[in-house]
PDB file of C-alpha atoms and ligand atoms in Angstrom:
ATOM      1  CA  MET A   1       9.036  -2.981  24.785  1.00 54.00           C
ATOM      2  CA  VAL A   2      11.080  -5.476  26.760  1.00 51.00           C
ATOM      3  CA  GLY A   3       9.313  -6.453  29.978  1.00 58.00           C
ATOM      4  CA  TRP A   4       6.107  -4.639  29.028  1.00 68.00           C
ATOM      5  CA  ARG A   5       2.932  -6.604  29.655  1.00 79.00           C
ATOM      6  CA  VAL A   6      -0.333  -5.854  27.893  1.00 78.00           C
ATOM      7  CA  PRO A   7      -2.851  -4.891  30.610  1.00 78.00           C
ATOM      8  CA  ARG A   8      -5.825  -7.292  30.493  1.00 82.00           C
ATOM      9  CA  SER A   9      -8.165  -4.431  31.212  1.00 79.00           C
ATOM     10  CA  HIS A  10      -7.176  -2.593  28.044  1.00 80.00           C
ATOM     11  CA  PRO A  11     -10.136  -2.354  25.621  1.00 76.00           C
ATOM     12  CA  ARG A  12      -7.895  -3.467  22.757  1.00 84.00           C
ATOM     13  CA  TYR A  13      -6.230  -6.251  24.726  1.00 83.00           C
ATOM     14  CA  HIS A  14      -6.478  -8.975  22.050  1.00 87.00           C
ATOM     15  CA  SER A  15      -5.144  -6.750  19.309  1.00 88.00           C
ATOM     16  CA  LEU A  16      -2.255  -5.615  21.508  1.00 91.00           C
ATOM     17  CA  VAL A  17      -1.401  -9.216  22.390  1.00 92.00           C
ATOM     18  CA  LEU A  18      -1.077 -10.073  18.689  1.00 95.00           C
ATOM     19  CA  ARG A  19       1.240  -7.098  18.199  1.00 96.00           C
ATOM     20  CA  GLU A  20       3.384  -8.193  21.132  1.00 95.00           C
ATOM     21  CA  ARG A  21       3.536 -11.725  19.740  1.00 96.00           C
ATOM     22  CA  LEU A  22       4.778 -10.402  16.412  1.00 97.00           C
ATOM     23  CA  VAL A  23       7.335  -8.075  17.974  1.00 97.00           C
ATOM     24  CA  GLU A  24       8.633 -10.909  20.138  1.00 97.00           C
ATOM     25  CA  ALA A  25       8.874 -13.145  17.046  1.00 98.00           C
ATOM     26  CA  TRP A  26      10.715 -10.349  15.236  1.00 98.00           C
ATOM     27  CA  ARG A  27      13.202 -10.249  18.136  1.00 97.00           C
ATOM     28  CA  ARG A  28      13.696 -13.995  17.782  1.00 97.00           C
ATOM     29  CA  GLY A  29      14.355 -13.665  14.054  1.00 98.00           C
ATOM     30  CA  ILE A  30      11.113 -15.341  12.966  1.00 98.00           C
ATOM     31  CA  VAL A  31       9.273 -12.297  11.603  1.00 98.00           C
ATOM     32  CA  VAL A  32      10.846  -9.728   9.260  1.00 98.00           C
ATOM     33  CA  PRO A  33      10.344  -5.981   9.950  1.00 98.00           C
ATOM     34  CA  GLU A  34       8.248  -5.866   6.766  1.00 97.00           C
ATOM     35  CA  GLY A  35       5.986  -8.411   8.439  1.00 98.00           C
ATOM     36  CA  LEU A  36       5.194  -5.880  11.164  1.00 98.00           C
ATOM     37  CA  ILE A  37       4.159  -3.387   8.501  1.00 98.00           C
ATOM     38  CA  ALA A  38       2.070  -6.024   6.719  1.00 97.00           C
ATOM     39  CA  HIS A  39       0.304  -6.757  10.003  1.00 97.00           C
ATOM     40  CA  GLY A  40      -0.584  -3.082  10.342  1.00 97.00           C
ATOM     41  CA  ARG A  41      -2.340  -3.183   6.997  1.00 97.00           C
ATOM     42  CA  GLY A  42      -4.138  -6.311   8.117  1.00 97.00           C
ATOM     43  CA  GLU A  43      -5.218  -4.670  11.389  1.00 96.00           C
ATOM     44  CA  CYS A  44      -6.814  -1.863   9.441  1.00 96.00           C
ATOM     45  CA  PHE A  45      -8.953  -4.260   7.407  1.00 97.00           C
ATOM     46  CA  ASP A  46      -9.724  -6.256  10.534  1.00 96.00           C
ATOM     47  CA  TYR A  47     -11.092  -3.063  12.072  1.00 93.00           C
ATOM     48  CA  LEU A  48     -13.285  -2.540   9.032  1.00 96.00           C
ATOM     49  CA  ILE A  49     -14.827  -6.014   9.222  1.00 97.00           C
ATOM     50  CA  GLY A  50     -15.509  -5.611  12.947  1.00 94.00           C
ATOM     51  CA  GLU A  51     -12.680  -7.936  14.115  1.00 95.00           C
ATOM     52  CA  GLU A  52     -15.025 -10.902  13.812  1.00 96.00           C
ATOM     53  CA  THR A  53     -15.439 -13.770  11.394  1.00 98.00           C
ATOM     54  CA  GLN A  54     -18.178 -12.602   9.066  1.00 98.00           C
ATOM     55  CA  GLU A  55     -20.527 -14.655   6.909  1.00 98.00           C
ATOM     56  CA  PHE A  56     -18.414 -14.220   3.739  1.00 98.00           C
ATOM     57  CA  ALA A  57     -15.377 -15.636   5.585  1.00 98.00           C
ATOM     58  CA  ARG A  58     -17.428 -18.491   6.999  1.00 98.00           C
ATOM     59  CA  ARG A  59     -18.606 -19.417   3.506  1.00 98.00           C
ATOM     60  CA  ALA A  60     -15.053 -19.332   2.159  1.00 98.00           C
ATOM     61  CA  ALA A  61     -13.764 -21.362   5.119  1.00 98.00           C
ATOM     62  CA  ARG A  62     -16.383 -24.039   4.427  1.00 98.00           C
ATOM     63  CA  ALA A  63     -15.353 -24.212   0.768  1.00 98.00           C
ATOM     64  CA  ALA A  64     -11.698 -24.361   1.866  1.00 98.00           C
ATOM     65  CA  ALA A  65     -12.516 -27.281   4.163  1.00 98.00           C
ATOM     66  CA  ALA A  66     -14.266 -29.097   1.318  1.00 98.00           C
ATOM     67  CA  LEU A  67     -11.318 -28.505  -1.029  1.00 98.00           C
ATOM     68  CA  LEU A  68      -8.790 -29.672   1.569  1.00 98.00           C
ATOM     69  CA  LEU A  69     -10.799 -32.825   2.238  1.00 98.00           C
ATOM     70  CA  LEU A  70     -10.997 -33.566  -1.491  1.00 98.00           C
ATOM     71  CA  ALA A  71      -7.326 -32.767  -2.122  1.00 98.00           C
ATOM     72  CA  GLU A  72      -4.888 -35.546  -2.924  1.00 98.00           C
ATOM     73  CA  TYR A  73      -1.802 -33.729  -1.726  1.00 98.00           C
ATOM     74  CA  PRO A  74      -2.591 -30.569   0.254  1.00 98.00           C
ATOM     75  CA  VAL A  75       0.187 -28.351   1.577  1.00 98.00           C
ATOM     76  CA  ILE A  76      -0.003 -25.522   4.106  1.00 98.00           C
ATOM     77  CA  SER A  77       2.556 -22.832   3.346  1.00 98.00           C
ATOM     78  CA  VAL A  78       3.913 -20.997   6.388  1.00 98.00           C
ATOM     79  CA  ASN A  79       5.703 -17.646   6.513  1.00 98.00           C
ATOM     80  CA  GLY A  80       7.090 -15.644   9.424  1.00 98.00           C
ATOM     81  CA  ASN A  81       3.865 -13.881  10.414  1.00 98.00           C
ATOM     82  CA  THR A  82       1.740 -17.009  10.213  1.00 98.00           C
ATOM     83  CA  ALA A  83       4.219 -18.948  12.331  1.00 98.00           C
ATOM     84  CA  ALA A  84       4.326 -16.183  14.940  1.00 98.00           C
ATOM     85  CA  LEU A  85       0.548 -15.798  15.145  1.00 98.00           C
ATOM     86  CA  ALA A  86      -0.800 -19.270  14.559  1.00 98.00           C
ATOM     87  CA  ALA A  87       1.827 -22.053  14.607  1.00 98.00           C
ATOM     88  CA  ARG A  88      -0.338 -24.385  16.696  1.00 98.00           C
ATOM     89  CA  ASP A  89      -3.403 -23.839  14.491  1.00 98.00           C
ATOM     90  CA  VAL A  90      -1.339 -24.628  11.387  1.00 98.00           C
ATOM     91  CA  VAL A  91      -0.277 -27.934  12.932  1.00 98.00           C
ATOM     92  CA  LEU A  92      -3.818 -28.820  14.036  1.00 98.00           C
ATOM     93  CA  LEU A  93      -5.297 -28.090  10.605  1.00 98.00           C
ATOM     94  CA  ALA A  94      -2.524 -30.031   8.854  1.00 98.00           C
ATOM     95  CA  GLU A  95      -3.254 -33.029  11.079  1.00 98.00           C
ATOM     96  CA  ALA A  96      -6.995 -32.733  10.492  1.00 98.00           C
ATOM     97  CA  VAL A  97      -6.695 -32.873   6.689  1.00 98.00           C
ATOM     98  CA  GLY A  98      -3.450 -34.819   6.285  1.00 98.00           C
ATOM     99  CA  ALA A  99      -1.590 -31.839   4.806  1.00 98.00           C
ATOM    100  CA  ARG A 100       2.161 -31.320   4.594  1.00 98.00           C
ATOM    101  CA  ILE A 101       3.551 -28.180   6.215  1.00 98.00           C
ATOM    102  CA  GLU A 102       6.127 -26.168   4.277  1.00 98.00           C
ATOM    103  CA  VAL A 103       8.051 -23.070   5.281  1.00 98.00           C
ATOM    104  CA  ASN A 104       7.880 -20.730   2.318  1.00 96.00           C
ATOM    105  CA  LEU A 105       9.270 -17.244   2.679  1.00 96.00           C
ATOM    106  CA  PHE A 106       9.075 -14.062   0.695  1.00 95.00           C
ATOM    107  CA  TYR A 107      12.207 -12.652   2.343  1.00 95.00           C
ATOM    108  CA  ARG A 108      13.984 -15.966   2.499  1.00 95.00           C
ATOM    109  CA  THR A 109      17.058 -16.650   4.587  1.00 95.00           C
ATOM    110  CA  GLU A 110      18.080 -20.160   5.568  1.00 95.00           C
ATOM    111  CA  GLU A 111      18.429 -19.182   9.211  1.00 97.00           C
ATOM    112  CA  ARG A 112      14.891 -17.832   9.420  1.00 98.00           C
ATOM    113  CA  ALA A 113      13.483 -20.879   7.594  1.00 97.00           C
ATOM    114  CA  ARG A 114      15.167 -23.099  10.191  1.00 98.00           C
ATOM    115  CA  LYS A 115      13.827 -21.045  13.104  1.00 98.00           C
ATOM    116  CA  ILE A 116      10.280 -21.172  11.755  1.00 98.00           C
ATOM    117  CA  ALA A 117      10.520 -24.941  11.263  1.00 98.00           C
ATOM    118  CA  GLU A 118      11.743 -25.247  14.846  1.00 98.00           C
ATOM    119  CA  LEU A 119       8.789 -23.210  16.133  1.00 98.00           C
ATOM    120  CA  LEU A 120       6.393 -25.420  14.159  1.00 98.00           C
ATOM    121  CA  ARG A 121       7.998 -28.532  15.610  1.00 98.00           C
ATOM    122  CA  GLU A 122       7.723 -27.053  19.121  1.00 98.00           C
ATOM    123  CA  ASN A 123       4.023 -26.746  18.338  1.00 98.00           C
ATOM    124  CA  GLY A 124       3.699 -30.406  17.406  1.00 98.00           C
ATOM    125  CA  ALA A 125       4.636 -30.621  13.708  1.00 98.00           C
ATOM    126  CA  LYS A 126       6.232 -33.974  12.946  1.00 98.00           C
ATOM    127  CA  GLU A 127       7.672 -32.948   9.622  1.00 98.00           C
ATOM    128  CA  VAL A 128       8.345 -29.506   8.201  1.00 98.00           C
ATOM    129  CA  LEU A 129       9.322 -29.144   4.563  1.00 98.00           C
ATOM    130  CA  GLY A 130      10.974 -26.240   2.783  1.00 97.00           C
ATOM    131  CA  VAL A 131      14.132 -25.871   4.827  1.00 97.00           C
ATOM    132  CA  ASP A 132      16.972 -28.097   3.572  1.00 95.00           C
ATOM    133  CA  ASP A 133      14.868 -29.522   0.775  1.00 97.00           C
ATOM    134  CA  ALA A 134      13.761 -26.282  -0.933  1.00 95.00           C
ATOM    135  CA  THR A 135      15.452 -27.295  -4.172  1.00 95.00           C
ATOM    136  CA  GLY A 136      12.500 -26.788  -6.511  1.00 95.00           C
ATOM    137  CA  VAL A 137      11.640 -23.495  -8.167  1.00 94.00           C
ATOM    138  CA  ILE A 138       8.277 -21.947  -9.025  1.00 93.00           C
ATOM    139  CA  PRO A 139       8.702 -20.724 -12.601  1.00 89.00           C
ATOM    140  CA  GLY A 140       8.460 -16.974 -13.015  1.00 87.00           C
ATOM    141  CA  LEU A 141       9.755 -16.072  -9.555  1.00 88.00           C
ATOM    142  CA  GLU A 142      13.360 -15.118  -9.134  1.00 81.00           C
ATOM    143  CA  HIS A 143      15.601 -17.437  -7.104  1.00 75.00           C
ATOM    144  CA  ALA A 144      15.018 -17.089  -3.322  1.00 83.00           C
ATOM    145  CA  ARG A 145      11.314 -16.122  -3.572  1.00 87.00           C
ATOM    146  CA  GLY A 146      10.549 -19.071  -5.807  1.00 91.00           C
ATOM    147  CA  ARG A 147      12.227 -21.853  -3.853  1.00 94.00           C
ATOM    148  CA  VAL A 148       9.964 -24.702  -2.789  1.00 96.00           C
ATOM    149  CA  SER A 149      10.160 -28.311  -1.756  1.00 97.00           C
ATOM    150  CA  PRO A 150       9.634 -30.958  -4.473  1.00 97.00           C
ATOM    151  CA  ARG A 151       7.853 -33.008  -1.790  1.00 97.00           C
ATOM    152  CA  GLY A 152       5.723 -30.041  -0.767  1.00 98.00           C
ATOM    153  CA  ILE A 153       4.367 -27.099  -2.737  1.00 97.00           C
ATOM    154  CA  LEU A 154       5.845 -28.307  -6.032  1.00 96.00           C
ATOM    155  CA  ARG A 155       3.926 -31.578  -5.767  1.00 97.00           C
ATOM    156  CA  ALA A 156       0.758 -30.205  -4.141  1.00 98.00           C
ATOM    157  CA  ASP A 157      -2.620 -30.033  -5.836  1.00 98.00           C
ATOM    158  CA  VAL A 158      -3.967 -27.627  -3.185  1.00 98.00           C
ATOM    159  CA  VAL A 159      -1.884 -24.986  -1.380  1.00 98.00           C
ATOM    160  CA  LEU A 160      -3.118 -22.926   1.557  1.00 98.00           C
ATOM    161  CA  VAL A 161      -1.311 -19.598   1.939  1.00 98.00           C
ATOM    162  CA  ALA A 162      -1.774 -16.835   4.499  1.00 98.00           C
ATOM    163  CA  LEU A 163      -0.604 -13.214   4.223  1.00 96.00           C
ATOM    164  CA  GLU A 164       0.858 -14.047   0.854  1.00 94.00           C
ATOM    165  CA  ASP A 165       2.380 -11.784  -1.744  1.00 91.00           C
ATOM    166  CA  GLY A 166       0.241 -11.407  -4.887  1.00 93.00           C
ATOM    167  CA  ASP A 167       3.016 -12.286  -7.306  1.00 92.00           C
ATOM    168  CA  ARG A 168       3.627 -15.627  -5.711  1.00 92.00           C
ATOM    169  CA  THR A 169      -0.078 -16.463  -5.536  1.00 95.00           C
ATOM    170  CA  GLU A 170      -0.420 -15.745  -9.249  1.00 96.00           C
ATOM    171  CA  ALA A 171       2.664 -17.882  -9.966  1.00 95.00           C
ATOM    172  CA  LEU A 172       1.137 -20.798  -8.029  1.00 96.00           C
ATOM    173  CA  ARG A 173      -2.068 -20.508 -10.069  1.00 97.00           C
ATOM    174  CA  ARG A 174      -0.057 -20.462 -13.313  1.00 96.00           C
ATOM    175  CA  ILE A 175       1.482 -23.840 -12.479  1.00 95.00           C
ATOM    176  CA  GLY A 176      -1.944 -25.321 -11.859  1.00 96.00           C
ATOM    177  CA  LYS A 177      -2.231 -25.234  -8.075  1.00 97.00           C
ATOM    178  CA  LYS A 178      -5.563 -24.616  -6.424  1.00 98.00           C
ATOM    179  CA  VAL A 179      -4.926 -21.845  -3.912  1.00 98.00           C
ATOM    180  CA  ILE A 180      -6.745 -21.113  -0.664  1.00 98.00           C
ATOM    181  CA  ALA A 181      -5.725 -17.696   0.671  1.00 98.00           C
ATOM    182  CA  ILE A 182      -6.227 -16.149   4.082  1.00 98.00           C
ATOM    183  CA  ASP A 183      -5.995 -12.400   3.629  1.00 98.00           C
ATOM    184  CA  LEU A 184      -7.781  -9.613   5.472  1.00 98.00           C
ATOM    185  CA  ASN A 185      -7.593  -7.353   2.427  1.00 98.00           C
ATOM    186  CA  PRO A 186     -10.337  -8.244  -0.061  1.00 98.00           C
ATOM    187  CA  LEU A 187      -8.695  -5.935  -2.613  1.00 97.00           C
ATOM    188  CA  SER A 188      -5.290  -7.613  -2.551  1.00 97.00           C
ATOM    189  CA  ARG A 189      -3.934  -9.385  -5.599  1.00 97.00           C
ATOM    190  CA  THR A 190      -3.674 -12.564  -3.539  1.00 97.00           C
ATOM    191  CA  ALA A 191      -7.362 -12.407  -2.583  1.00 98.00           C
ATOM    192  CA  ARG A 192      -8.303 -11.861  -6.216  1.00 97.00           C
ATOM    193  CA  ALA A 193      -5.975 -14.504  -7.655  1.00 97.00           C
ATOM    194  CA  ALA A 194      -6.814 -17.316  -5.222  1.00 98.00           C
ATOM    195  CA  ASN A 195      -9.521 -19.916  -5.888  1.00 98.00           C
ATOM    196  CA  ILE A 196     -10.860 -19.424  -2.376  1.00 98.00           C
ATOM    197  CA  SER A 197     -10.148 -16.308  -0.308  1.00 98.00           C
ATOM    198  CA  ILE A 198     -10.940 -16.169   3.360  1.00 98.00           C
ATOM    199  CA  VAL A 199     -11.140 -12.508   4.297  1.00 98.00           C
ATOM    200  CA  ASP A 200     -10.406 -12.881   7.981  1.00 98.00           C
ATOM    201  CA  ASN A 201      -7.580 -12.737  10.481  1.00 98.00           C
ATOM    202  CA  VAL A 202      -5.348 -15.798  10.254  1.00 98.00           C
ATOM    203  CA  VAL A 203      -5.805 -16.354  14.003  1.00 98.00           C
ATOM    204  CA  ARG A 204      -9.561 -16.845  13.461  1.00 98.00           C
ATOM    205  CA  ALA A 205      -9.533 -18.307   9.945  1.00 98.00           C
ATOM    206  CA  LEU A 206      -7.468 -21.421  10.663  1.00 98.00           C
ATOM    207  CA  PRO A 207      -9.694 -22.638  13.560  1.00 98.00           C
ATOM    208  CA  GLU A 208     -12.748 -21.773  11.453  1.00 98.00           C
ATOM    209  CA  ILE A 209     -11.548 -24.002   8.583  1.00 98.00           C
ATOM    210  CA  ARG A 210     -10.860 -26.773  11.094  1.00 98.00           C
ATOM    211  CA  ARG A 211     -14.369 -26.473  12.488  1.00 98.00           C
ATOM    212  CA  HIS A 212     -15.808 -27.024   8.993  1.00 98.00           C
ATOM    213  CA  VAL A 213     -13.404 -29.912   8.377  1.00 98.00           C
ATOM    214  CA  GLU A 214     -14.779 -31.653  11.462  1.00 98.00           C
ATOM    215  CA  GLU A 215     -18.355 -31.015  10.328  1.00 98.00           C
ATOM    216  CA  LEU A 216     -17.697 -32.261   6.800  1.00 98.00           C
ATOM    217  CA  ARG A 217     -15.290 -35.073   7.566  1.00 97.00           C
ATOM    218  CA  ASP A 218     -17.836 -37.862   6.967  1.00 97.00           C
ATOM    219  CA  ALA A 219     -19.733 -36.118   4.197  1.00 98.00           C
ATOM    220  CA  PRO A 220     -19.894 -37.969   0.879  1.00 98.00           C
ATOM    221  CA  ARG A 221     -17.608 -36.765  -1.894  1.00 98.00           C
ATOM    222  CA  GLU A 222     -20.597 -35.484  -3.880  1.00 98.00           C
ATOM    223  CA  GLU A 223     -21.567 -33.154  -1.035  1.00 98.00           C
ATOM    224  CA  LEU A 224     -18.059 -31.675  -0.914  1.00 98.00           C
ATOM    225  CA  GLU A 225     -18.050 -31.254  -4.694  1.00 98.00           C
ATOM    226  CA  GLU A 226     -21.443 -29.587  -4.489  1.00 98.00           C
ATOM    227  CA  ILE A 227     -20.103 -27.042  -1.963  1.00 98.00           C
ATOM    228  CA  LEU A 228     -17.307 -26.189  -4.388  1.00 98.00           C
ATOM    229  CA  ARG A 229     -19.642 -25.990  -7.405  1.00 98.00           C
ATOM    230  CA  GLY A 230     -21.796 -23.510  -5.517  1.00 97.00           C
ATOM    231  CA  TYR A 231     -18.844 -21.357  -4.482  1.00 98.00           C
ATOM    232  CA  SER A 232     -17.826 -18.183  -6.306  1.00 98.00           C
ATOM    233  CA  ASN A 233     -14.778 -16.347  -5.041  1.00 98.00           C
ATOM    234  CA  GLU A 234     -15.721 -13.203  -6.928  1.00 98.00           C
ATOM    235  CA  GLU A 235     -19.085 -13.201  -5.212  1.00 98.00           C
ATOM    236  CA  VAL A 236     -17.516 -13.714  -1.783  1.00 98.00           C
ATOM    237  CA  LEU A 237     -15.029 -10.869  -2.292  1.00 98.00           C
ATOM    238  CA  GLY A 238     -17.880  -8.670  -3.491  1.00 98.00           C
ATOM    239  CA  GLU A 239     -19.774  -9.531  -0.322  1.00 98.00           C
ATOM    240  CA  ALA A 240     -16.783  -8.571   1.816  1.00 98.00           C
ATOM    241  CA  LEU A 241     -16.584  -5.174   0.114  1.00 98.00           C
ATOM    242  CA  ARG A 242     -20.342  -4.611   0.396  1.00 98.00           C
ATOM    243  CA  PHE A 243     -20.192  -5.560   4.074  1.00 98.00           C
ATOM    244  CA  ILE A 244     -17.455  -2.996   4.742  1.00 98.00           C
ATOM    245  CA  ALA A 245     -19.246  -0.282   2.749  1.00 97.00           C
ATOM    246  CA  LYS A 246     -22.559  -0.935   4.533  1.00 96.00           C
ATOM    247  CA  ARG A 247     -20.949  -1.061   7.946  1.00 95.00           C
ATOM    248  CA  LEU A 248     -19.173   2.242   7.398  1.00 94.00           C
ATOM    249  CA  THR A 249     -22.333   3.884   6.073  1.00 94.00           C
ATOM    250  CA  GLU A 250     -24.300   2.671   9.079  1.00 92.00           C
ATOM    251  CA  LEU A 251     -21.634   3.891  11.483  1.00 89.00           C
ATOM    252  CA  ALA A 252     -21.534   7.270   9.757  1.00 90.00           C
ATOM    253  CA  GLU A 253     -25.318   7.580   9.881  1.00 89.00           C
ATOM    254  CA  LYS A 254     -25.526   6.574  13.517  1.00 83.00           C
ATOM    255  CA  GLY A 255     -23.070   9.382  14.219  1.00 72.00           C
ATOM    256  CA  ILE A 256     -20.236   7.567  15.955  1.00 66.00           C
ATOM    257  CA  THR A 257     -18.330   9.524  18.508  1.00 62.00           C
ATOM    258  CA  ILE A 258     -14.887   9.881  17.055  1.00 56.00           C
ATOM    259  CA  ARG A 259     -12.183   9.403  19.630  1.00 53.00           C
ATOM    260  CA  PHE A 260      -8.559  10.063  19.029  1.00 47.00           C
ATOM    261  CA  ASP A 261      -6.767   7.628  21.296  1.00 46.00           C
TER     262      ASP A 261
HETATM  263  O1  PTJ B   1       7.865 -14.127   6.332  1.00 71.91           O
HETATM  264  P1  PTJ B   1       7.970 -13.714   4.895  1.00 71.91           P
HETATM  265  O2  PTJ B   1       9.389 -13.442   4.469  1.00 71.91           O
HETATM  266  O3  PTJ B   1       7.355 -14.722   3.953  1.00 71.91           O
HETATM  267  O4  PTJ B   1       7.176 -12.336   4.687  1.00 71.91           O
HETATM  268  C1  PTJ B   1       5.831 -12.250   5.081  1.00 71.91           C
HETATM  269  C2  PTJ B   1       5.149 -10.931   4.614  1.00 71.91           C
HETATM  270  C3  PTJ B   1       3.787 -10.850   5.270  1.00 71.91           C
HETATM  271  C4  PTJ B   1       6.013  -9.754   5.046  1.00 71.91           C
HETATM  272  C5  PTJ B   1       5.027 -10.953   3.069  1.00 71.91           C
HETATM  273  O5  PTJ B   1       4.336 -12.094   2.657  1.00 71.91           O
HETATM  274  C6  PTJ B   1       4.357  -9.711   2.536  1.00 71.91           C
HETATM  275  O6  PTJ B   1       4.979  -8.705   2.245  1.00 71.91           O
HETATM  276  O7  PTJ B   1       3.012  -9.793   2.413  1.00 71.91           O
HETATM  277  P2  PTJ B   1       2.090  -8.587   1.836  1.00 71.91           P
HETATM  278  O8  PTJ B   1       2.280  -8.517   0.348  1.00 71.91           O
HETATM  279  O9  PTJ B   1       2.264  -7.379   2.657  1.00 71.91           O
HETATM  280  O10 PTJ B   1       0.662  -9.177   2.080  1.00 71.91           O
HETATM  281  C7  PTJ B   1       0.172  -9.440   3.347  1.00 71.91           C
HETATM  282  C8  PTJ B   1      -1.350  -9.428   3.293  1.00 71.91           C
HETATM  283  O11 PTJ B   1      -1.830 -10.042   4.472  1.00 71.91           O
HETATM  284  C9  PTJ B   1      -1.965  -8.029   3.245  1.00 71.91           C
HETATM  285  O12 PTJ B   1      -3.020  -7.995   2.308  1.00 71.91           O
HETATM  286  C10 PTJ B   1      -2.529  -7.808   4.670  1.00 71.91           C
HETATM  287  O13 PTJ B   1      -3.698  -7.046   4.658  1.00 71.91           O
HETATM  288  C11 PTJ B   1      -2.834  -9.238   5.076  1.00 71.91           C
HETATM  289  N1  PTJ B   1      -2.732  -9.465   6.536  1.00 71.91           N
HETATM  290  C12 PTJ B   1      -1.931  -8.844   7.433  1.00 71.91           C
HETATM  291  N2  PTJ B   1      -2.085  -9.356   8.663  1.00 71.91           N
HETATM  292  C13 PTJ B   1      -3.000 -10.352   8.555  1.00 71.91           C
HETATM  293  C14 PTJ B   1      -3.418 -10.424   7.185  1.00 71.91           C
HETATM  294  N3  PTJ B   1      -4.308 -11.318   6.775  1.00 71.91           N
HETATM  295  C15 PTJ B   1      -4.814 -12.168   7.694  1.00 71.91           C
HETATM  296  N4  PTJ B   1      -4.465 -12.152   8.999  1.00 71.91           N
HETATM  297  C16 PTJ B   1      -3.559 -11.268   9.475  1.00 71.91           C
HETATM  298  N5  PTJ B   1      -3.225 -11.270  10.766  1.00 71.91           N
END
C-alpha cells in the first residue's frame, strides 16, 4: 500500500518489512509479480525452519565459503528478488571473495536487467555483468532464459545462485559449473541439483557465508579442501527435512495454541 508503514510493534515486523521491500521493488520494475509469489513459498519454508539460520544452513554456508575461496573464477548470479532483498550483501560477499556479479533473470527483459544493475551499483558494485554483454547461451535453455555473460557465468567455475529455477540450476551443472544455491525449500529441484544448498533466507544466508569467509580467509588450502571433502549435500538436505519434521512433531505434542490471524 502506498504510504503504509510497517508498525515496529507488530510481532511479524521483520517479515512484513521484507514483503514491503519486495512490493516496492515490484513497483520500481525490479521484481516480477511471479517473484512475489515465489517469496510467499519461501516464507512458508522460513516459518517451518523457525525463521533462523539452523545448523544445516550453517554447515552449508561454511562449505560455500570454502568453495568460493578455492574458486578461480566465482560469479554471483543476481535476480530480481535477490537484488530487492539483499543487494548490499551481494556486493559485500563479492568483494570478500573476489567474485564477479552478474544479473541473470528467469523472466528476462533488458529494461529490468538494467534496473537491477543500477541498484547493485547504488549499493557499491563496481562492475555488473549480464546486461549489455549477455551474449552467451547456456545450452539446453531457450533463448532469453539461457543468456549469460561470456565474462561471467559462462566462464565461471563456481556460480552462486539464490531463489533459482530448477531447470537453470540443472543446466549449469550439465556444463560443469559448481553451484551454490540459497533456497528455503529443501525439496526444490535447485536444492537437490546444487553442489551446496543453503536452506535459509537469502537475507540471512549471504551474511552467514561472509562470516565464514572471514573466518577461513587465512586457512591453508588443505583445510578448505578438507571442509569440502567432508561435506555431503544429500546429508544436509536430509537434516533440513528431519529438522522440520521434528520441530512440527514437537509443536504438535506441546499442543500449540492455534491462532488464526
Ligand atoms: O527475477 P527473475 O526473473 O529471475 O525471477 C525470479 C523468480 C524467483 C521469480 C524465479 O527465479 C522463480 O520463479 O523461482 P522459483 O522457481 O519460484 O524458485 C524460487 C525458490 O526460492 C523457491 O524454492 C522458494 O521457496 C525459494 N525462496 C523464496 N524466497 C526466498 C527463497 N529462498 C531464500 N530466501 C528467500 N527470501
